[in-house]
CSV table of C-alpha atoms and ligand atoms in Angstrom, one decimal:
chain,number,residue,atom,x,y,z
A,1,UNK,CA,51.8,-24.5,-36.4
A,2,UNK,CA,49.4,-26.1,-39.0
A,3,UNK,CA,47.4,-23.7,-40.8
A,4,UNK,CA,44.2,-25.1,-39.1
A,5,UNK,CA,45.4,-23.7,-35.9
A,6,UNK,CA,45.6,-20.1,-36.6
A,7,UNK,CA,42.7,-17.6,-36.3
A,8,UNK,CA,41.1,-16.4,-39.5
A,9,UNK,CA,43.1,-13.4,-39.4
A,10,UNK,CA,46.5,-15.1,-38.9
A,11,UNK,CA,45.4,-17.4,-41.7
A,12,UNK,CA,44.6,-14.3,-44.0
A,13,UNK,CA,47.7,-13.0,-43.1
A,14,UNK,CA,49.9,-15.9,-44.2
A,15,UNK,CA,47.8,-15.8,-47.6
A,16,UNK,CA,48.8,-12.2,-48.1
A,17,UNK,CA,52.3,-12.9,-47.5
A,18,UNK,CA,52.5,-15.8,-49.7
A,19,UNK,CA,53.6,-17.9,-46.8
A,20,UNK,CA,50.1,-20.4,-47.2
A,21,UNK,CA,47.9,-21.3,-49.9
A,22,UNK,CA,44.0,-22.3,-49.8
A,23,UNK,CA,45.0,-25.7,-50.8
A,24,UNK,CA,47.3,-26.1,-47.9
A,25,UNK,CA,44.9,-24.7,-45.5
A,26,UNK,CA,42.0,-27.4,-46.9
A,27,UNK,CA,44.7,-30.1,-46.5
A,28,UNK,CA,45.4,-29.0,-43.0
A,29,UNK,CA,41.8,-29.0,-42.0
A,30,UNK,CA,40.9,-32.1,-44.0
A,31,UNK,CA,43.6,-34.1,-41.9
A,32,UNK,CA,42.6,-32.5,-38.6
A,33,UNK,CA,38.9,-33.5,-39.3
A,34,UNK,CA,40.3,-37.3,-40.0
A,35,UNK,CA,42.5,-37.3,-36.7
A,36,UNK,CA,39.7,-35.8,-34.9
A,37,UNK,CA,36.8,-37.7,-35.7
A,38,UNK,CA,36.3,-38.8,-31.9
A,39,UNK,CA,34.7,-35.6,-31.4
A,40,UNK,CA,31.9,-36.3,-34.0
A,41,UNK,CA,31.7,-32.6,-34.6
A,42,UNK,CA,30.8,-33.0,-38.0
A,43,UNK,CA,27.9,-34.6,-39.8
A,44,UNK,CA,29.0,-34.1,-43.3
A,45,UNK,CA,32.2,-33.3,-45.0
A,46,UNK,CA,32.2,-31.6,-48.6
A,47,UNK,CA,34.1,-33.8,-51.2
A,48,UNK,CA,37.6,-33.2,-50.8
A,49,UNK,CA,38.0,-32.6,-54.8
A,50,UNK,CA,35.2,-29.9,-54.8
A,51,UNK,CA,37.2,-28.5,-51.8
A,52,UNK,CA,40.2,-28.6,-53.4
A,53,UNK,CA,39.3,-27.3,-56.7
A,54,UNK,CA,37.6,-24.2,-55.0
A,55,UNK,CA,41.2,-23.7,-53.3
A,56,UNK,CA,43.0,-24.0,-56.3
A,57,UNK,CA,40.7,-21.6,-58.1
A,58,UNK,CA,41.2,-19.2,-55.2
A,59,UNK,CA,45.3,-19.8,-55.2
A,60,UNK,CA,45.4,-19.1,-58.9
A,61,UNK,CA,43.3,-15.9,-58.5
A,62,UNK,CA,45.4,-14.8,-55.7
A,63,UNK,CA,48.6,-15.2,-57.9
A,64,UNK,CA,47.1,-13.5,-60.9
A,65,UNK,CA,46.3,-10.4,-58.7
A,66,UNK,CA,42.5,-10.8,-59.0
A,67,UNK,CA,40.4,-9.1,-56.4
A,68,UNK,CA,39.5,-11.6,-53.8
A,69,UNK,CA,36.7,-11.5,-51.0
A,70,UNK,CA,37.8,-11.0,-47.2
A,71,UNK,CA,37.6,-14.4,-46.4
A,72,UNK,CA,39.1,-15.9,-49.9
A,73,UNK,CA,40.7,-19.1,-49.1
A,74,UNK,CA,39.6,-19.6,-45.4
A,75,UNK,CA,38.1,-23.0,-44.4
A,76,UNK,CA,34.7,-22.5,-42.5
A,77,UNK,CA,32.2,-25.0,-40.9
A,78,UNK,CA,28.6,-24.6,-40.6
A,79,UNK,CA,26.1,-25.8,-38.3
A,80,UNK,CA,24.1,-28.4,-40.1
A,81,UNK,CA,20.7,-26.4,-39.8
A,82,UNK,CA,21.9,-23.8,-42.9
A,83,UNK,CA,20.8,-25.2,-46.1
A,84,UNK,CA,23.8,-25.6,-48.7
A,85,UNK,CA,22.7,-26.2,-52.1
A,86,UNK,CA,23.2,-30.1,-53.2
A,87,UNK,CA,24.7,-31.0,-49.9
A,88,UNK,CA,22.7,-33.2,-47.4
A,89,UNK,CA,21.1,-30.9,-44.6
A,90,UNK,CA,19.9,-32.9,-41.5
A,91,UNK,CA,19.1,-30.3,-38.6
A,92,UNK,CA,20.7,-33.5,-36.6
A,93,UNK,CA,17.0,-35.4,-37.1
A,94,UNK,CA,16.2,-38.5,-38.4
A,95,UNK,CA,13.4,-36.5,-40.2
A,96,UNK,CA,16.1,-35.0,-42.6
A,97,UNK,CA,18.7,-37.7,-42.4
A,98,UNK,CA,18.7,-37.8,-46.2
A,99,UNK,CA,17.3,-34.4,-47.2
A,100,UNK,CA,19.6,-32.8,-49.8
A,101,UNK,CA,19.1,-28.8,-49.7
A,102,UNK,CA,17.8,-27.5,-53.1
A,103,UNK,CA,19.1,-24.1,-52.5
A,104,UNK,CA,21.8,-22.1,-50.5
A,105,UNK,CA,20.8,-20.2,-47.2
A,106,UNK,CA,21.9,-16.5,-47.5
A,107,UNK,CA,24.8,-17.0,-45.2
A,108,UNK,CA,26.2,-19.8,-47.5
A,109,UNK,CA,25.9,-17.4,-50.2
A,110,UNK,CA,27.5,-14.6,-48.4
A,111,UNK,CA,30.4,-16.8,-47.1
A,112,UNK,CA,30.9,-18.2,-50.6
A,113,UNK,CA,30.7,-14.4,-52.1
A,114,UNK,CA,33.5,-13.6,-49.7
A,115,UNK,CA,35.8,-16.5,-50.8
A,116,UNK,CA,35.3,-18.7,-47.9
A,117,UNK,CA,35.5,-22.7,-48.6
A,118,UNK,CA,32.8,-24.2,-46.8
A,119,UNK,CA,34.2,-27.6,-45.6
A,120,UNK,CA,31.5,-29.2,-44.1
A,121,UNK,CA,28.3,-29.2,-41.9
A,122,UNK,CA,28.5,-29.8,-38.3
A,123,UNK,CA,26.6,-32.0,-35.5
A,124,UNK,CA,23.8,-30.1,-33.6
A,125,UNK,CA,21.2,-31.3,-30.7
A,126,UNK,CA,18.2,-32.4,-33.0
A,127,UNK,CA,16.5,-29.2,-34.8
A,128,UNK,CA,19.1,-26.9,-32.2
A,129,UNK,CA,16.9,-27.7,-29.5
A,130,UNK,CA,19.4,-28.8,-26.3
A,131,UNK,CA,22.0,-27.3,-24.5
A,132,UNK,CA,24.4,-30.3,-24.5
A,133,UNK,CA,24.3,-31.7,-28.0
A,134,UNK,CA,23.1,-35.1,-26.6
A,135,UNK,CA,19.7,-35.1,-28.5
A,136,UNK,CA,21.6,-35.4,-32.1
A,137,UNK,CA,20.0,-38.5,-34.1
A,138,UNK,CA,23.8,-38.7,-35.2
A,139,UNK,CA,25.1,-38.9,-31.8
A,140,UNK,CA,26.3,-36.7,-29.1
A,141,UNK,CA,29.9,-34.5,-29.5
A,142,UNK,CA,32.5,-34.7,-27.2
A,143,UNK,CA,33.8,-31.4,-26.0
A,144,UNK,CA,37.7,-31.2,-27.0
A,145,UNK,CA,38.8,-29.7,-23.8
A,146,UNK,CA,37.4,-32.8,-22.2
A,147,UNK,CA,35.8,-35.6,-23.9
A,148,UNK,CA,34.3,-36.9,-20.7
A,149,UNK,CA,32.4,-33.7,-20.9
A,150,UNK,CA,29.3,-32.2,-23.3
A,151,UNK,CA,30.6,-29.1,-25.4
A,152,UNK,CA,27.3,-27.5,-24.7
A,153,UNK,CA,24.8,-26.9,-27.5
A,154,UNK,CA,23.0,-27.0,-29.8
A,155,UNK,CA,25.9,-25.8,-31.8
A,156,UNK,CA,28.2,-28.1,-30.1
A,157,UNK,CA,29.5,-29.6,-33.5
A,158,UNK,CA,30.6,-26.0,-34.5
A,159,UNK,CA,32.1,-25.0,-31.0
A,160,UNK,CA,34.1,-28.1,-31.2
A,161,UNK,CA,35.2,-28.0,-34.6
A,162,UNK,CA,36.6,-24.7,-33.7
A,163,UNK,CA,38.0,-25.6,-30.4
A,164,UNK,CA,39.9,-28.7,-32.0
A,165,UNK,CA,41.0,-26.9,-35.0
A,166,UNK,CA,39.0,-28.6,-37.2
A,167,UNK,CA,38.1,-25.4,-39.4
A,168,UNK,CA,39.2,-21.9,-39.0
A,169,UNK,CA,36.0,-20.7,-37.4
A,170,UNK,CA,32.3,-21.8,-37.8
A,171,UNK,CA,28.6,-20.5,-37.8
A,172,UNK,CA,26.1,-21.5,-35.3
A,173,UNK,CA,22.5,-20.6,-34.7
A,174,UNK,CA,21.3,-19.0,-31.1
A,175,UNK,CA,17.7,-19.5,-30.2
A,176,UNK,CA,18.5,-19.2,-26.7
A,177,UNK,CA,21.8,-19.2,-26.1
A,178,UNK,CA,23.1,-22.0,-28.4
A,179,UNK,CA,26.2,-20.2,-29.7
A,180,UNK,CA,27.2,-18.3,-26.7
A,181,UNK,CA,26.9,-21.3,-24.4
A,182,UNK,CA,28.7,-24.0,-26.2
A,183,UNK,CA,31.5,-21.3,-26.9
A,184,UNK,CA,31.6,-20.8,-23.0
A,185,UNK,CA,32.2,-24.5,-22.8
A,186,UNK,CA,34.7,-25.1,-25.3
A,187,UNK,CA,36.7,-22.1,-24.7
A,188,UNK,CA,36.2,-20.2,-27.9
A,189,UNK,CA,34.2,-16.9,-28.9
A,190,UNK,CA,30.5,-17.0,-29.7
A,191,UNK,CA,28.4,-14.1,-30.8
A,192,UNK,CA,24.6,-13.7,-31.4
A,193,UNK,CA,24.0,-10.7,-33.6
A,194,UNK,CA,21.0,-8.5,-33.3
A,195,UNK,CA,17.6,-10.1,-34.2
A,196,UNK,CA,17.5,-8.9,-37.4
A,197,UNK,CA,20.8,-8.3,-38.2
A,198,UNK,CA,21.9,-11.6,-40.0
A,199,UNK,CA,19.5,-13.3,-42.5
A,200,UNK,CA,17.7,-16.5,-41.7
A,201,UNK,CA,16.7,-17.2,-45.0
A,202,UNK,CA,17.9,-21.1,-45.7
A,203,UNK,CA,18.2,-21.5,-41.7
A,204,UNK,CA,15.9,-24.4,-40.6
A,205,UNK,CA,13.5,-22.8,-38.4
A,206,UNK,CA,13.3,-23.5,-34.7
A,207,UNK,CA,11.3,-20.6,-33.1
A,208,UNK,CA,11.5,-18.0,-35.7
A,209,UNK,CA,11.3,-14.8,-33.5
A,210,UNK,CA,14.1,-15.9,-31.4
A,211,UNK,CA,16.5,-17.9,-33.9
A,212,UNK,CA,19.7,-15.9,-35.1
A,213,UNK,CA,22.9,-17.1,-37.0
A,214,UNK,CA,26.2,-16.1,-35.5
A,215,UNK,CA,29.9,-16.3,-35.8
A,216,UNK,CA,32.0,-19.2,-33.4
A,217,UNK,CA,35.5,-18.2,-33.6
A,218,UNK,CA,39.1,-18.4,-31.9
A,219,UNK,CA,39.4,-14.9,-31.4
A,220,UNK,CA,37.0,-11.5,-31.2
A,221,UNK,CA,38.7,-10.1,-34.2
A,222,UNK,CA,37.7,-13.3,-36.2
A,223,UNK,CA,34.3,-13.0,-34.8
A,224,UNK,CA,34.2,-9.2,-36.1
A,225,UNK,CA,35.3,-10.2,-39.7
A,226,UNK,CA,32.6,-13.0,-39.9
A,227,UNK,CA,30.0,-11.1,-38.8
A,228,UNK,CA,31.0,-8.4,-41.3
A,229,UNK,CA,30.5,-11.0,-44.1
A,230,UNK,CA,27.2,-12.3,-43.0
A,231,UNK,CA,25.4,-9.2,-42.0
A,232,UNK,CA,23.4,-6.8,-43.9
A,233,UNK,CA,19.7,-6.8,-45.4
A,234,UNK,CA,18.0,-9.7,-47.3
A,235,UNK,CA,14.9,-9.2,-49.0
A,236,UNK,CA,14.3,-13.0,-48.7
A,237,UNK,CA,14.1,-12.8,-44.9
A,238,UNK,CA,11.0,-10.3,-43.9
A,239,UNK,CA,12.4,-9.7,-40.5
A,240,UNK,CA,16.1,-8.6,-41.7
A,241,UNK,CA,16.8,-5.1,-40.8
A,242,UNK,CA,18.0,-2.7,-43.8
A,243,UNK,CA,20.9,-0.9,-41.7
A,244,UNK,CA,24.3,-0.2,-42.8
A,245,UNK,CA,27.0,-2.9,-41.5
A,246,UNK,CA,29.9,-1.2,-40.0
A,247,UNK,CA,33.5,-2.1,-39.9
A,248,UNK,CA,33.4,-4.2,-36.8
A,249,UNK,CA,36.9,-5.1,-36.9
A,250,UNK,CA,38.0,-1.6,-36.0
A,251,UNK,CA,36.3,-1.6,-32.8
A,252,UNK,CA,37.9,-4.7,-31.4
A,253,UNK,CA,41.5,-2.9,-30.2
A,254,UNK,CA,39.4,0.4,-29.3
A,255,UNK,CA,39.6,-0.4,-25.7
A,256,UNK,CA,37.0,0.5,-22.9
A,257,UNK,CA,38.0,3.8,-21.6
A,258,UNK,CA,35.3,6.0,-20.5
A,259,UNK,CA,32.4,3.0,-21.0
A,260,UNK,CA,29.7,2.2,-18.4
A,261,UNK,CA,29.3,-1.2,-17.7
A,262,UNK,CA,26.2,-2.6,-16.0
A,263,UNK,CA,26.5,-5.8,-13.6
A,264,UNK,CA,22.9,-6.7,-13.1
A,265,UNK,CA,22.7,-7.8,-9.6
A,266,UNK,CA,19.8,-10.5,-10.4
A,267,UNK,CA,22.4,-12.6,-12.5
A,268,UNK,CA,25.1,-12.7,-9.2
A,269,UNK,CA,22.1,-14.0,-7.0
A,270,UNK,CA,22.5,-17.3,-5.2
A,271,UNK,CA,19.1,-18.4,-6.7
A,272,UNK,CA,20.7,-18.1,-9.9
A,273,UNK,CA,22.2,-21.4,-9.1
A,274,UNK,CA,25.8,-20.1,-10.6
A,275,UNK,CA,28.9,-22.1,-9.6
A,276,UNK,CA,31.3,-20.3,-7.4
A,277,UNK,CA,34.4,-20.7,-9.8
A,278,UNK,CA,32.3,-19.2,-12.4
A,279,UNK,CA,31.5,-16.2,-10.1
A,280,UNK,CA,35.1,-15.9,-8.9
A,281,UNK,CA,36.5,-15.7,-12.7
A,282,UNK,CA,33.7,-13.5,-14.0
A,283,UNK,CA,34.5,-10.9,-10.9
A,284,UNK,CA,37.8,-11.0,-11.9
A,285,UNK,CA,37.3,-10.0,-15.3
A,286,UNK,CA,35.2,-7.1,-14.3
A,287,UNK,CA,38.1,-5.7,-12.2
A,288,UNK,CA,40.3,-6.0,-15.5
A,289,UNK,CA,37.7,-4.1,-17.2
A,290,UNK,CA,37.6,-1.4,-14.7
A,291,UNK,CA,41.6,-1.2,-14.7
A,292,UNK,CA,41.1,-0.7,-18.2
A,293,UNK,CA,39.1,2.4,-17.7
A,294,UNK,CA,35.6,1.1,-17.7
A,295,UNK,CA,32.9,2.3,-14.9
A,296,UNK,CA,31.0,-0.6,-13.2
A,297,UNK,CA,27.6,0.1,-12.6
A,298,UNK,CA,25.1,-2.0,-10.7
A,299,UNK,CA,21.7,-2.4,-12.5
A,300,UNK,CA,18.8,-4.4,-11.7
A,301,UNK,CA,17.0,-6.4,-14.5
A,302,UNK,CA,13.9,-7.1,-12.5
A,303,UNK,CA,12.0,-9.5,-14.7
A,304,UNK,CA,15.1,-12.1,-14.8
A,305,UNK,CA,13.5,-14.6,-12.9
A,306,UNK,CA,10.7,-15.3,-15.5
A,307,UNK,CA,13.0,-15.5,-18.4
A,308,UNK,CA,13.4,-19.2,-18.6
A,309,UNK,CA,9.6,-19.8,-18.4
A,310,UNK,CA,8.6,-17.2,-20.8
A,311,UNK,CA,11.3,-18.8,-23.1
A,312,UNK,CA,10.0,-22.5,-23.1
A,313,UNK,CA,6.6,-21.3,-23.8
A,314,UNK,CA,7.2,-18.8,-26.7
A,315,UNK,CA,10.0,-21.4,-28.2
A,316,UNK,CA,8.2,-24.5,-28.0
A,317,UNK,CA,5.1,-22.4,-29.5
A,318,UNK,CA,6.8,-21.6,-32.3
A,319,UNK,CA,8.5,-24.8,-32.8
A,320,UNK,CA,5.3,-26.4,-32.9
A,321,UNK,CA,4.1,-24.7,-35.6
A,322,UNK,CA,7.3,-24.6,-37.6
A,323,UNK,CA,7.8,-28.3,-37.2
A,324,UNK,CA,4.3,-28.9,-38.8
A,325,UNK,CA,5.9,-29.0,-41.9
A,326,UNK,CA,7.5,-32.4,-41.1
A,327,UNK,CA,4.4,-34.3,-42.5
A,328,UNK,CA,6.4,-36.9,-44.4
A,329,UNK,CA,4.6,-35.7,-47.6
A,330,UNK,CA,6.5,-32.7,-49.0
A,331,UNK,CA,10.0,-33.7,-48.1
A,332,UNK,CA,12.3,-35.8,-45.4
A,333,UNK,CA,11.4,-39.0,-43.8
A,334,UNK,CA,8.5,-40.9,-44.5
A,335,UNK,CA,7.1,-44.1,-42.5
A,336,UNK,CA,6.3,-46.6,-45.0
A,337,UNK,CA,3.5,-49.3,-44.2
A,338,UNK,CA,1.0,-47.1,-43.2
A,339,UNK,CA,-2.8,-47.9,-44.4
A,340,UNK,CA,-4.1,-44.2,-44.3
A,341,UNK,CA,-3.1,-40.9,-45.0
A,342,UNK,CA,-3.5,-39.9,-40.8
A,343,UNK,CA,-1.6,-43.0,-39.8
A,344,UNK,CA,1.2,-42.2,-42.3
A,345,UNK,CA,1.3,-38.6,-40.6
A,346,UNK,CA,1.2,-40.3,-37.2
A,347,UNK,CA,4.0,-43.0,-37.6
A,348,UNK,CA,6.2,-40.5,-39.8
A,349,UNK,CA,6.5,-38.0,-36.9
A,350,UNK,CA,6.4,-40.6,-34.1
A,351,UNK,CA,9.5,-42.2,-35.8
A,352,UNK,CA,11.3,-39.0,-37.6
A,353,UNK,CA,11.2,-37.0,-34.5
A,354,UNK,CA,13.3,-37.7,-31.1
A,355,UNK,CA,11.9,-37.2,-27.7
A,356,UNK,CA,12.8,-33.6,-26.9
A,357,UNK,CA,11.4,-32.5,-30.4
A,358,UNK,CA,8.2,-34.6,-29.3
A,359,UNK,CA,8.4,-33.0,-25.5
A,360,UNK,CA,8.4,-29.4,-27.2
A,361,UNK,CA,5.5,-29.8,-30.0
A,362,UNK,CA,3.5,-31.1,-27.2
A,363,UNK,CA,4.3,-28.4,-24.8
A,364,UNK,CA,3.7,-25.8,-27.7
A,365,UNK,CA,0.5,-27.1,-29.0
A,366,UNK,CA,-0.7,-26.9,-25.7
A,367,UNK,CA,0.3,-23.6,-24.8
A,368,UNK,CA,-1.4,-22.5,-28.2
A,369,UNK,CA,-4.6,-24.1,-27.6
A,370,UNK,CA,-8.1,-22.6,-26.9
A,371,UNK,CA,-8.4,-21.8,-23.4
A,372,UNK,CA,-4.8,-22.0,-22.5
A,373,UNK,CA,-3.7,-19.4,-25.2
A,374,UNK,CA,-4.5,-16.5,-23.1
A,375,UNK,CA,-3.2,-18.2,-19.7
A,376,UNK,CA,0.1,-19.2,-21.2
A,377,UNK,CA,1.2,-17.8,-24.6
A,378,UNK,CA,-0.4,-14.5,-24.6
A,379,UNK,CA,0.8,-14.1,-21.0
A,380,UNK,CA,4.5,-15.3,-22.3
A,381,UNK,CA,4.3,-12.2,-24.7
A,382,UNK,CA,3.5,-9.8,-22.3
A,383,UNK,CA,6.4,-10.8,-19.9
A,384,UNK,CA,8.8,-10.9,-22.9
A,385,UNK,CA,7.9,-7.0,-23.5
A,386,UNK,CA,8.5,-6.5,-19.7
A,387,UNK,CA,12.0,-8.3,-19.9
A,388,UNK,CA,12.7,-6.3,-23.1
A,389,UNK,CA,11.7,-3.1,-21.1
A,390,UNK,CA,14.2,-4.2,-18.3
A,391,UNK,CA,17.1,-3.8,-20.7
A,392,UNK,CA,15.8,-0.7,-22.3
A,393,UNK,CA,16.0,1.0,-18.8
A,394,UNK,CA,19.3,-0.5,-18.3
A,395,UNK,CA,20.8,0.7,-21.7
A,396,UNK,CA,19.6,4.6,-20.8
A,397,UNK,CA,22.1,4.2,-17.8
A,398,UNK,CA,25.4,1.7,-19.5
A,399,UNK,CA,26.7,1.0,-22.6
A,400,UNK,CA,27.0,-2.6,-22.0
A,401,UNK,CA,26.2,-5.4,-19.5
A,402,UNK,CA,28.4,-8.0,-18.3
A,403,UNK,CA,27.4,-11.4,-16.7
A,404,UNK,CA,28.3,-15.1,-16.7
A,405,UNK,CA,27.3,-17.2,-20.1
A,406,UNK,CA,26.6,-20.5,-18.6
A,407,UNK,CA,26.0,-21.1,-14.8
A,408,UNK,CA,28.8,-23.7,-14.6
A,409,UNK,CA,31.6,-25.3,-16.8
A,410,UNK,CA,30.6,-28.0,-19.3
A,411,UNK,CA,29.2,-31.2,-17.1
A,412,UNK,CA,29.2,-34.8,-18.0
A,413,UNK,CA,27.1,-36.7,-20.4
A,414,UNK,CA,23.8,-38.0,-18.9
A,415,UNK,CA,24.5,-35.5,-16.0
A,416,UNK,CA,21.3,-32.9,-17.0
A,417,UNK,CA,19.4,-35.1,-19.9
A,418,UNK,CA,17.6,-37.0,-17.6
A,419,UNK,CA,15.8,-33.8,-16.0
A,420,UNK,CA,14.8,-31.5,-18.7
A,421,UNK,CA,14.1,-28.7,-16.0
A,422,UNK,CA,18.0,-29.0,-15.4
A,423,UNK,CA,18.8,-28.7,-18.9
A,424,UNK,CA,16.8,-25.6,-19.3
A,425,UNK,CA,18.4,-23.9,-16.5
A,426,UNK,CA,21.6,-23.8,-18.6
A,427,UNK,CA,20.2,-21.1,-20.6
A,428,UNK,CA,19.3,-18.9,-17.5
A,429,UNK,CA,22.2,-16.1,-18.5
A,430,UNK,CA,21.7,-16.5,-22.3
A,431,UNK,CA,17.6,-16.5,-23.0
A,432,UNK,CA,16.8,-13.0,-22.2
A,433,UNK,CA,19.2,-11.7,-24.9
A,434,UNK,CA,16.9,-13.7,-27.6
A,435,UNK,CA,13.9,-12.5,-26.0
A,436,UNK,CA,14.8,-9.0,-26.0
A,437,UNK,CA,16.3,-9.2,-29.5
A,438,UNK,CA,19.7,-8.1,-28.3
A,439,UNK,CA,23.2,-8.7,-29.5
A,440,UNK,CA,25.3,-10.9,-27.1
A,441,UNK,CA,29.2,-12.1,-27.1
A,442,UNK,CA,30.9,-14.8,-24.7
A,443,UNK,CA,34.5,-14.7,-24.6
A,444,UNK,CA,36.8,-17.4,-22.7
A,445,UNK,CA,37.2,-16.0,-19.2
A,446,UNK,CA,39.3,-18.6,-17.1
A,447,UNK,CA,39.0,-22.0,-15.9
A,448,UNK,CA,37.3,-23.9,-13.1
A,449,UNK,CA,39.0,-26.0,-10.5
A,450,UNK,CA,38.9,-28.9,-13.1
A,451,UNK,CA,40.7,-26.9,-15.4
A,452,UNK,CA,37.5,-26.6,-17.7
A,453,UNK,CA,36.9,-22.9,-19.6
A,454,UNK,CA,34.3,-20.7,-18.3
A,455,UNK,CA,32.9,-17.8,-20.3
A,456,UNK,CA,32.1,-13.9,-19.6
A,457,UNK,CA,28.9,-12.6,-21.9
A,458,UNK,CA,28.4,-9.3,-22.9
A,459,UNK,CA,25.0,-7.7,-23.8
A,460,UNK,CA,24.6,-4.6,-25.7
A,461,UNK,CA,21.5,-2.4,-27.1
A,462,UNK,CA,20.0,-3.5,-30.5
A,463,UNK,CA,22.5,-3.1,-33.5
A,464,UNK,CA,25.3,-1.9,-31.1
A,465,UNK,CA,27.5,-5.1,-31.9
A,466,UNK,CA,30.3,-2.9,-32.2
A,467,UNK,CA,30.2,-1.8,-28.5
A,468,UNK,CA,30.3,-5.7,-28.0
A,469,UNK,CA,33.3,-6.0,-30.1
A,470,UNK,CA,35.3,-3.1,-27.8
A,471,UNK,CA,34.4,-4.6,-24.4
A,472,UNK,CA,35.0,-8.3,-25.7
A,473,UNK,CA,38.2,-7.3,-27.3
A,474,UNK,CA,39.5,-5.7,-23.9
A,475,UNK,CA,38.6,-8.5,-22.1
A,476,UNK,CA,40.7,-11.0,-24.6
A,477,UNK,CA,43.6,-8.7,-24.0
A,478,UNK,CA,43.4,-8.4,-20.6
A,479,UNK,CA,42.5,-11.9,-19.7
A,480,UNK,CA,45.2,-13.2,-21.9
B,501,LIG,N1,19.1,-24.5,-25.3
B,501,LIG,C1,18.2,-23.9,-25.7
B,501,LIG,C2,16.9,-24.7,-26.0
B,501,LIG,O1,16.9,-26.0,-25.9
B,501,LIG,C3,18.5,-23.0,-26.6
B,501,LIG,C4,18.9,-23.8,-27.9
B,501,LIG,C5,19.3,-22.9,-29.1
B,501,LIG,O2,19.7,-21.5,-29.0
B,501,LIG,N2,19.1,-23.2,-30.4
B,501,LIG,O3,15.9,-24.2,-26.5
């Protein structure tokens, strides 16, 4: 087996036994990336010389017995909306096509402090807006499970890189499902941490009250390991929460004996538009969890039907404000041939942004405008509170909630891109978690009739990622 095919945990064990070196791990990953170019998973691969130099330093340190970080020598990919000093950081947009980040995101600093080798920056929907990776300026990503289908989005490049073994693990960002939904479509594990658990410093902002960086991995244990490395308080992000980071890995094997798991009836109703194969797989998994000792509880999340609408008001409002900074003056793309300052702004934004970004900026500007603010934006904030309260009530009765991750398996290119509403409904199960600031994880849960992976989502109370690792770990074992 090539080193790039191992989970991080397996690779670390090989390093510890002296059966593998970081240099060999980097070599295997780079040749896999070369062979896997057809997936278009990476926008930028870091210089081989730099990667090997770092790997050799780690190998030497290991031989000399120097203390090493938890991820020493592990090749990791990061979504290209996280700043990495001296490396191009595009957010999948023409606007930032040639932008070289002048500083590191906190997650990059933490990965490097743990000894990880960041091999490159992965493709994504432009500014992380999308569910299929079809909106990237750098072209769509192909799903390694079936290259006729989308890998999900917006962290489709990270998901494809993990699924095709073009890295040991990756980071994505999740505003409404962008870590969990592509994980579901590629048969990988994706975790969205509690809002405030992981620093957003250096993450290119989409919707700041919803954005959260999370691990995308080949196993639940790897997700725990990676979350331990990136989580924790950061004074540079005012929304980062100062709370101890538990030893998440220790929860993965604990089992679900005695746990109460809620099944929200609204998520299983016909109107939710869920594919029968997905439903059958999810029901099968719930039964396995029950056999493993969990009690299954019927619950209600009555405001579920408003989640998608609420999200698309709040996320677009925040995006319209965040994206105002791309004006052609400070950094990024600037249109030439403009005769006045206003024309320069207009042309820069007309040429630098793709259609989906413009649609969202227009929608967001509209809902924030005088006269509509109360009718749309304020109303959406109120409904957001109701959605959050639904979860608080549910969590007074259950430890975690189990649902499908996405309404169907991966779909074909072009199938939903002509109809934004269809695309937005991809997030129907993942979005409430962001609105309420909860942690959520998706694990592989069987396949549909065409053999494409489907996913199971678990949600837990804020800062209870440990609970997610228990349930997700059990699913992984029971469904294997
Ligand atoms: N698909 C959702 C959107 O387009 C979520 C994206 C995300 O989580 N970044 O907004």
